[in-house]
Short mmCIF file of C-alpha atoms in Angstrom, two decimals:
data_model
loop_
_atom_site.label_atom_id
_atom_site.label_comp_id
_atom_site.label_asym_id
_atom_site.label_seq_id
_atom_site.Cartn_x
_atom_site.Cartn_y
_atom_site.Cartn_z
CA UNK A 1 107.15 85.41 66.64
CA UNK A 2 104.81 87.80 64.78
CA UNK A 3 103.45 90.47 67.14
CA UNK A 4 100.13 90.50 65.31
CA UNK A 5 99.76 86.76 65.91
CA UNK A 6 100.51 87.17 69.62
CA UNK A 7 97.85 89.86 69.85
CA UNK A 8 95.31 87.57 68.22
CA UNK A 9 96.10 84.86 70.78
CA UNK A 10 95.97 87.40 73.59
CA UNK A 11 92.50 88.57 72.57
CA UNK A 12 91.23 84.99 72.84
CA UNK A 13 92.73 84.57 76.29
CA UNK A 14 91.19 87.84 77.47
CA UNK A 15 87.74 86.79 76.26
CA UNK A 16 87.92 83.58 78.30
CA UNK A 17 89.34 85.35 81.35
CA UNK A 18 86.59 87.99 81.36
CA UNK A 19 83.72 85.52 80.96
CA UNK A 20 82.40 86.02 84.55
CA UNK A 21 82.17 89.78 83.96
CA UNK A 22 80.10 89.19 80.83
CA UNK A 23 77.30 87.88 83.00
CA UNK A 24 76.94 91.21 84.78
CA UNK A 25 74.18 93.58 83.58
CA UNK A 26 75.13 96.47 81.32
CA UNK A 27 74.56 99.84 82.97
CA UNK A 28 72.63 102.02 80.56
CA UNK A 29 73.97 105.39 81.69
CA UNK A 30 77.64 104.35 81.99
CA UNK A 31 80.00 105.66 79.30
CA UNK A 32 83.61 104.54 79.08
CA UNK A 33 86.33 106.58 77.33
CA UNK A 34 89.77 105.51 76.26
CA UNK A 35 92.49 107.02 74.12
CA UNK A 36 95.48 105.15 72.71
CA UNK A 37 97.26 102.99 75.28
CA UNK A 38 100.93 103.35 74.27
CA UNK A 39 103.47 106.06 73.72
CA UNK A 40 104.50 109.24 75.47
CA UNK A 41 101.47 111.47 75.57
CA UNK A 42 98.31 112.18 77.53
CA UNK A 43 95.43 109.68 77.44
CA UNK A 44 92.92 112.49 77.98
CA UNK A 45 93.03 113.92 74.46
CA UNK A 46 91.88 113.51 70.88
CA UNK A 47 88.26 112.77 69.93
CA UNK A 48 87.23 111.03 73.19
CA UNK A 49 88.21 114.12 75.19
CA UNK A 50 85.98 116.43 73.13
CA UNK A 51 83.03 114.05 73.27
CA UNK A 52 83.38 113.71 77.03
CA UNK A 53 83.55 117.47 77.55
CA UNK A 54 80.41 118.05 75.50
CA UNK A 55 78.46 115.38 77.41
CA UNK A 56 79.72 116.68 80.75
CA UNK A 57 78.69 120.26 79.94
CA UNK A 58 75.39 119.60 78.17
CA UNK A 59 73.97 116.62 80.06
CA UNK A 60 74.90 117.29 83.71
CA UNK A 61 74.10 114.45 86.08
CA UNK A 62 72.77 112.11 83.38
CA UNK A 63 75.78 109.84 82.93
CA UNK A 64 78.42 107.94 84.84
CA UNK A 65 81.81 108.41 83.19
CA UNK A 66 84.80 106.08 83.24
CA UNK A 67 88.23 107.02 81.85
CA UNK A 68 90.89 104.42 81.07
CA UNK A 69 94.32 106.00 81.54
CA UNK A 70 97.95 104.97 81.98
CA UNK A 71 98.73 107.19 84.96
CA UNK A 72 95.62 107.97 87.04
CA UNK A 73 97.55 110.47 89.16
CA UNK A 74 97.74 112.79 86.14
CA UNK A 75 93.98 113.03 85.88
CA UNK A 76 92.68 113.64 89.38
CA UNK A 77 90.78 116.62 87.97
CA UNK A 78 88.53 114.10 86.19
CA UNK A 79 87.71 112.48 89.52
CA UNK A 80 86.87 115.93 90.86
CA UNK A 81 84.40 116.22 87.97
CA UNK A 82 82.83 112.92 89.03
CA UNK A 83 84.46 110.52 86.58
CA UNK A 84 86.01 107.21 87.58
CA UNK A 85 89.63 106.51 86.66
CA UNK A 86 90.97 103.06 85.84
CA UNK A 87 94.48 102.10 84.84
CA UNK A 88 94.92 100.44 81.46
CA UNK A 89 94.86 96.63 81.64
CA UNK A 90 94.05 96.54 85.35
CA UNK A 91 91.85 93.55 86.21
CA UNK A 92 89.57 95.88 88.18
CA UNK A 93 88.83 97.75 84.94
CA UNK A 94 87.31 94.76 83.15
CA UNK A 95 83.91 94.85 84.92
CA UNK A 96 83.53 98.54 83.99
CA UNK A 97 84.63 97.94 80.41
CA UNK A 98 82.04 95.19 80.00
CA UNK A 99 79.15 96.93 81.74
CA UNK A 100 79.36 100.36 80.07
CA UNK A 101 76.57 100.88 77.60
CA UNK A 102 78.72 103.12 75.38
CA UNK A 103 82.44 102.76 74.75
CA UNK A 104 84.23 105.68 73.06
CA UNK A 105 87.70 104.84 71.77
CA UNK A 106 90.02 106.38 69.21
CA UNK A 107 91.37 102.96 68.33
CA UNK A 108 92.60 101.23 71.46
CA UNK A 109 91.10 98.03 72.91
CA UNK A 110 88.90 97.52 69.84
CA UNK A 111 91.44 95.31 67.96
CA UNK A 112 91.72 92.80 70.82
CA UNK A 113 89.13 93.32 73.58
CA UNK A 114 85.82 91.62 72.79
CA UNK A 115 83.01 93.92 73.86
CA UNK A 116 79.47 92.59 74.25
CA UNK A 117 76.71 92.70 71.65
CA UNK A 118 74.58 94.78 74.03
CA UNK A 119 77.22 97.51 74.16
CA UNK A 120 77.60 100.37 71.68
CA UNK A 121 81.22 100.84 70.60
CA UNK A 122 82.23 104.05 68.82
CA UNK A 123 85.60 104.08 67.08
CA UNK A 124 86.46 107.75 66.55
CA UNK A 125 89.90 106.90 65.11
CA UNK A 126 92.86 109.25 65.65
CA UNK A 127 93.69 110.71 62.26
CA UNK A 128 92.01 112.43 59.35
CA UNK A 129 92.34 112.41 55.58
CA UNK A 130 93.53 109.43 53.55
CA UNK A 131 97.28 109.59 53.88
CA UNK A 132 99.73 107.02 55.26
CA UNK A 133 98.53 103.43 55.25
CA UNK A 134 97.68 101.81 58.57
CA UNK A 135 99.28 98.54 59.62
CA UNK A 136 96.71 96.24 58.07
CA UNK A 137 96.85 98.06 54.74
CA UNK A 138 100.59 97.67 54.15
CA UNK A 139 102.06 95.22 51.67
CA UNK A 140 103.80 93.21 54.42
CA UNK A 141 100.63 92.67 56.48
CA UNK A 142 100.14 88.96 57.12
CA UNK A 143 97.26 86.67 57.99
CA UNK A 144 97.33 87.60 61.68
CA UNK A 145 96.94 91.29 60.81
CA UNK A 146 93.96 90.40 58.63
CA UNK A 147 92.39 88.51 61.55
CA UNK A 148 92.88 91.49 63.83
CA UNK A 149 91.22 93.72 61.25
CA UNK A 150 88.26 91.36 60.99
CA UNK A 151 88.01 91.22 64.79
CA UNK A 152 87.99 95.03 64.94
CA UNK A 153 85.31 95.29 62.25
CA UNK A 154 82.95 93.05 64.24
CA UNK A 155 83.70 94.94 67.46
CA UNK A 156 82.47 98.36 66.28
CA UNK A 157 78.96 99.81 66.06
CA UNK A 158 79.87 103.24 64.68
CA UNK A 159 83.08 104.22 62.87
CA UNK A 160 83.86 107.94 62.63
CA UNK A 161 85.33 109.11 59.32
CA UNK A 162 86.85 112.43 58.31
CA UNK A 163 86.33 112.03 54.56
CA UNK A 164 84.99 109.80 51.79
CA UNK A 165 88.36 108.36 50.75
CA UNK A 166 89.23 107.48 54.34
CA UNK A 167 85.94 105.61 54.52
CA UNK A 168 86.60 103.81 51.23
CA UNK A 169 90.31 103.03 51.57
CA UNK A 170 90.85 102.52 55.28
CA UNK A 171 87.53 101.81 56.97
CA UNK A 172 85.87 99.70 54.29
CA UNK A 173 88.86 98.19 52.48
CA UNK A 174 91.66 97.85 55.05
CA UNK A 175 89.44 97.01 58.02
CA UNK A 176 86.62 95.40 56.08
CA UNK A 177 84.09 97.24 58.23
CA UNK A 178 80.57 97.06 56.81
CA UNK A 179 78.67 98.78 59.61
CA UNK A 180 77.50 102.36 60.02
CA UNK A 181 79.95 105.17 59.31
CA UNK A 182 79.55 108.58 60.92
CA UNK A 183 79.91 111.14 58.13
CA UNK A 184 79.92 114.50 59.91
CA UNK A 185 83.62 114.79 60.60
CA UNK A 186 85.77 114.41 63.70
CA UNK A 187 85.12 115.97 67.11
CA UNK A 188 88.70 117.08 67.64
CA UNK A 189 88.54 119.18 64.47
CA UNK A 190 85.30 121.06 65.17
CA UNK A 191 87.09 124.12 66.56
CA UNK A 192 89.59 124.13 63.70
CA UNK A 193 86.84 123.87 61.08
CA UNK A 194 84.87 126.68 62.74
CA UNK A 195 88.02 128.76 63.23
CA UNK A 196 87.38 129.25 66.93
CA UNK A 197 91.04 129.11 67.92
CA UNK A 198 92.11 132.52 69.25
CA UNK A 199 91.59 131.85 72.96
CA UNK A 200 93.24 128.45 72.72
CA UNK A 201 96.22 130.00 70.91
CA UNK A 202 96.60 132.51 73.75
CA UNK A 203 96.50 129.65 76.25
CA UNK A 204 99.30 127.76 74.49
CA UNK A 205 101.47 130.84 74.14
CA UNK A 206 101.02 131.71 77.80
CA UNK A 207 101.97 128.14 78.75
CA UNK A 208 105.27 128.47 76.88
CA UNK A 209 105.84 132.16 77.76
CA UNK A 210 105.49 133.25 74.15
CA UNK A 211 104.25 136.83 73.60
CA UNK A 212 100.73 137.06 72.20
CA UNK A 213 102.10 138.71 69.07
CA UNK A 214 104.85 136.10 68.71
CA UNK A 215 104.63 133.77 65.73
CA UNK A 216 104.85 130.00 66.08
CA UNK A 217 106.21 127.28 63.84
CA UNK A 218 105.12 123.79 64.93
CA UNK A 219 107.24 120.83 63.81
CA UNK A 220 105.25 117.60 64.21
CA UNK A 221 106.70 114.55 62.41
CA UNK A 222 104.91 111.23 62.23
CA UNK A 223 106.27 107.93 63.53
CA UNK A 224 108.72 105.91 61.52
CA UNK A 225 111.73 103.67 62.13
CA UNK A 226 113.66 103.70 58.86
CA UNK A 227 117.32 103.89 57.86
CA UNK A 228 117.19 107.40 56.36
CA UNK A 229 118.14 110.01 58.93
CA UNK A 230 115.70 112.88 59.45
CA UNK A 231 117.35 115.83 61.18
CA UNK A 232 115.26 118.94 61.73
CA UNK A 233 117.39 122.01 62.48
CA UNK A 234 115.20 124.37 64.49
CA UNK A 235 117.81 127.13 64.56
CA UNK A 236 118.03 127.05 60.76
CA UNK A 237 114.29 127.63 60.50
CA UNK A 238 114.31 130.28 63.23
CA UNK A 239 117.14 132.25 61.67
CA UNK A 240 115.67 131.98 58.19
CA UNK A 241 112.32 133.35 59.31
CA UNK A 242 113.55 135.93 61.78
CA UNK A 243 115.59 137.56 59.04
CA UNK A 244 112.39 138.28 57.11
CA UNK A 245 109.37 137.99 59.36
CA UNK A 246 110.13 139.21 62.87
CA UNK A 247 110.06 137.08 66.01
CA UNK A 248 109.33 133.41 65.50
CA UNK A 249 109.23 130.58 68.03
CA UNK A 250 109.83 126.94 67.08
CA UNK A 251 107.81 124.26 68.90
CA UNK A 252 108.69 120.61 68.36
CA UNK A 253 106.40 117.68 69.09
CA UNK A 254 107.40 114.11 68.33
CA UNK A 255 104.86 111.41 67.51
CA UNK A 256 103.66 109.60 70.63
CA UNK A 257 105.40 106.36 69.62
CA UNK A 258 108.71 107.93 68.64
CA UNK A 259 111.62 107.00 70.95
CA UNK A 260 115.23 107.97 71.57
CA UNK A 261 116.51 105.24 69.29
CA UNK A 262 114.62 106.64 66.31
CA UNK A 263 116.19 108.15 63.22
CA UNK A 264 114.19 111.38 63.70
CA UNK A 265 116.08 114.12 65.55
CA UNK A 266 115.44 117.77 66.36
CA UNK A 267 118.55 119.88 66.91
CA UNK A 268 119.10 123.51 67.82
CA UNK A 269 119.04 125.77 70.84
CA UNK A 270 116.01 127.80 69.82
CA UNK A 271 113.36 125.10 70.11
CA UNK A 272 110.56 124.45 72.60
CA UNK A 273 109.92 120.78 73.35
CA UNK A 274 106.16 120.15 73.53
CA UNK A 275 106.12 116.37 73.92
CA UNK A 276 104.33 116.68 77.25
CA UNK A 277 101.67 119.16 76.13
CA UNK A 278 98.33 117.42 76.69
CA UNK A 279 96.50 118.28 73.46
CA UNK A 280 97.91 118.30 69.93
CA UNK A 281 94.89 120.14 68.56
CA UNK A 282 95.60 123.09 70.85
CA UNK A 283 99.16 123.27 69.50
CA UNK A 284 97.72 123.39 65.99
CA UNK A 285 95.50 126.31 67.04
CA UNK A 286 98.58 128.26 68.14
CA UNK A 287 100.73 127.47 65.08
CA UNK A 288 101.13 130.11 62.37
CA UNK A 289 103.01 127.54 60.29
CA UNK A 290 103.04 123.75 60.45
CA UNK A 291 106.00 121.63 59.33
CA UNK A 292 105.35 117.92 59.21
CA UNK A 293 105.85 115.03 56.80
CA UNK A 294 103.26 112.25 56.47
CA UNK A 295 101.25 112.97 59.62
CA UNK A 296 97.49 113.27 59.37
CA UNK A 297 97.78 116.51 61.35
CA UNK A 298 98.10 118.12 57.90
CA UNK A 299 94.41 117.34 57.45
CA UNK A 300 93.44 118.91 60.75
CA UNK A 301 95.60 122.00 60.24
CA UNK A 302 94.55 122.55 56.62
CA UNK A 303 91.13 123.84 57.75
CA UNK A 304 92.80 126.91 59.28
CA UNK A 305 94.04 128.07 55.88
CA UNK A 306 97.55 128.63 57.20
CA UNK A 307 100.86 127.61 55.59
CA UNK A 308 101.81 123.96 55.96
CA UNK A 309 104.96 122.48 54.41
CA UNK A 310 106.40 118.96 54.37
CA UNK A 311 109.98 118.17 55.35
CA UNK A 312 110.50 114.63 54.07
CA UNK A 313 114.08 113.53 53.37
CA UNK A 314 113.01 109.87 53.66
CA UNK A 315 110.07 110.09 51.26
CA UNK A 316 111.28 107.33 48.93
CA UNK A 317 112.01 104.89 51.73
CA UNK A 318 108.77 105.70 53.56
CA UNK A 319 106.77 105.22 50.37
CA UNK A 320 108.37 101.81 49.83
CA UNK A 321 108.12 100.58 53.40
CA UNK A 322 104.75 102.04 54.43
CA UNK A 323 102.90 103.51 51.47
CA UNK A 324 100.02 105.93 51.12
CA UNK A 325 96.32 105.78 50.31
CA UNK A 326 96.71 109.05 48.38
CA UNK A 327 100.21 109.61 46.98
CA UNK A 328 102.12 112.23 48.98
CA UNK A 329 103.13 114.02 45.77
CA UNK A 330 99.45 114.74 45.14
CA UNK A 331 98.93 116.54 48.44
CA UNK A 332 98.67 120.35 48.20
CA UNK A 333 101.45 121.00 50.71
CA UNK A 334 104.93 122.00 49.37
CA UNK A 335 107.41 119.18 49.99
CA UNK A 336 111.20 119.26 50.25
CA UNK A 337 114.04 117.05 51.46
CA UNK A 338 116.30 119.75 52.97
CA UNK A 339 116.07 122.62 55.43
CA UNK A 340 116.91 125.39 52.95
CA UNK A 341 113.99 124.57 50.67
CA UNK A 342 111.71 124.04 53.65
CA UNK A 343 112.35 127.60 54.82
CA UNK A 344 111.99 128.96 51.28
CA UNK A 345 108.60 127.26 50.98
CA UNK A 346 107.42 128.83 54.22
CA UNK A 347 108.62 132.31 53.28
CA UNK A 348 107.03 132.15 49.84
CA UNK A 349 103.66 131.09 51.30
CA UNK A 350 103.84 134.04 53.69
CA UNK A 351 105.15 136.75 51.36
CA UNK A 352 103.98 135.79 47.88
CA UNK A 353 100.27 136.56 47.61
CA UNK A 354 99.88 134.67 44.34
CA UNK A 355 101.57 131.59 45.80
CA UNK A 356 99.40 131.83 48.89
CA UNK A 357 96.18 132.05 46.85
CA UNK A 358 97.26 129.14 44.70
CA UNK A 359 98.05 127.12 47.83
CA UNK A 360 94.66 127.85 49.40
CA UNK A 361 92.89 126.90 46.17
CA UNK A 362 94.84 123.65 46.11
CA UNK A 363 93.89 122.89 49.73
CA UNK A 364 90.22 123.50 48.96
CA UNK A 365 90.45 121.21 45.94
CA UNK A 366 92.16 118.62 48.13
CA UNK A 367 89.26 118.66 50.58
CA UNK A 368 86.88 118.14 47.67
CA UNK A 369 89.01 115.38 46.14
CA UNK A 370 89.12 113.44 49.41
CA UNK A 371 85.43 114.13 50.01
CA UNK A 372 85.66 115.95 53.33
CA UNK A 373 83.00 115.13 55.92
CA UNK A 374 84.19 117.81 58.36
CA UNK A 375 81.18 119.89 59.42
CA UNK A 376 82.30 121.61 62.60
CA UNK A 377 79.34 119.91 64.32
CA UNK A 378 80.69 116.39 64.79
CA UNK A 379 80.85 116.47 68.59
CA UNK A 380 77.25 117.57 69.03
CA UNK A 381 75.92 115.03 66.56
CA UNK A 382 77.84 112.13 68.08
CA UNK A 383 76.61 113.10 71.53
CA UNK A 384 73.05 113.17 70.22
CA UNK A 385 73.62 109.63 68.99
CA UNK A 386 74.91 108.61 72.42
CA UNK A 387 71.84 110.20 73.99
CA UNK A 388 69.58 108.15 71.73
CA UNK A 389 71.48 104.91 72.39
CA UNK A 390 71.30 105.31 76.17
CA UNK A 391 67.62 106.18 76.40
#
């Protein structure tokens, strides 16, 4: 049976089950945060994390915070800060979810959990740019997917967008959302846009015992489950760069939904596995070079003005099966289907000044083409909105 259909049915069941909780008064100073609910990564991350930290630091004592997480034991430090922790899908969480004045999510719960009209739901989303199509925008999306999109659209009061084309293609068209769009960028990218990354880079390097002057390549592929094998050889990259550029360290981070049965593999002895690192944005701060494929982390990283290349041996299959809002061949990042050319692209962006200038010009033009909303002030402005809503 279609998973999308089952989720539609489930959302109806949940609404009936939670009816008694909908009679409880909404607490005006209660704010609930939730990241994505599945996969192998920390819940305390992405845009909700940065919004929470700003509120915690700038409005002490004004709010009651609730965090929805998969493993509460991981986040006892949040309880020490005064926040409440609730496990995803626990019945005891439903009263808090339905009595919080503001709900901050980067996509979870919104497609199936019916919040109340008196609540203010902010969907910060979890990716920037206008790149790979989301589920509802693919050619094989059925009627159930369309119903989920419509449900989501009605369940949101403010949708955060990174750029004009994301608003047009994904938010307005795919989701059919006609409400207010926040057009000042994404909280998780504020530090990257402002370039305030040096201390975070030192933190990451210290965590992985990398010298401060060591250089980092971050490999961060997106999720897919296709027939084409994608094999990233970390030693090949390390040897290719060390021969020309000194000491390099390769960090690998799979997508949160990637699993052992996937066709994406990282091989090599000289690679640091960063699947359990709590914050992807901090890894981006530490990376001197990013290698990815179709991940929206290219958008985040592009604001640092550092080399980013695409390793995409399955480009044709991915294009056919998933598709893009903006064709991958029109992105400004050099793309290749083999490790030799991937290394050559990196080296040329580092050593060839003309190539580097051309690349940076192309990235700037890309931001303009997509209509970037990134301001470096997104977190503060969203928190000001929350302050106004909870008055």
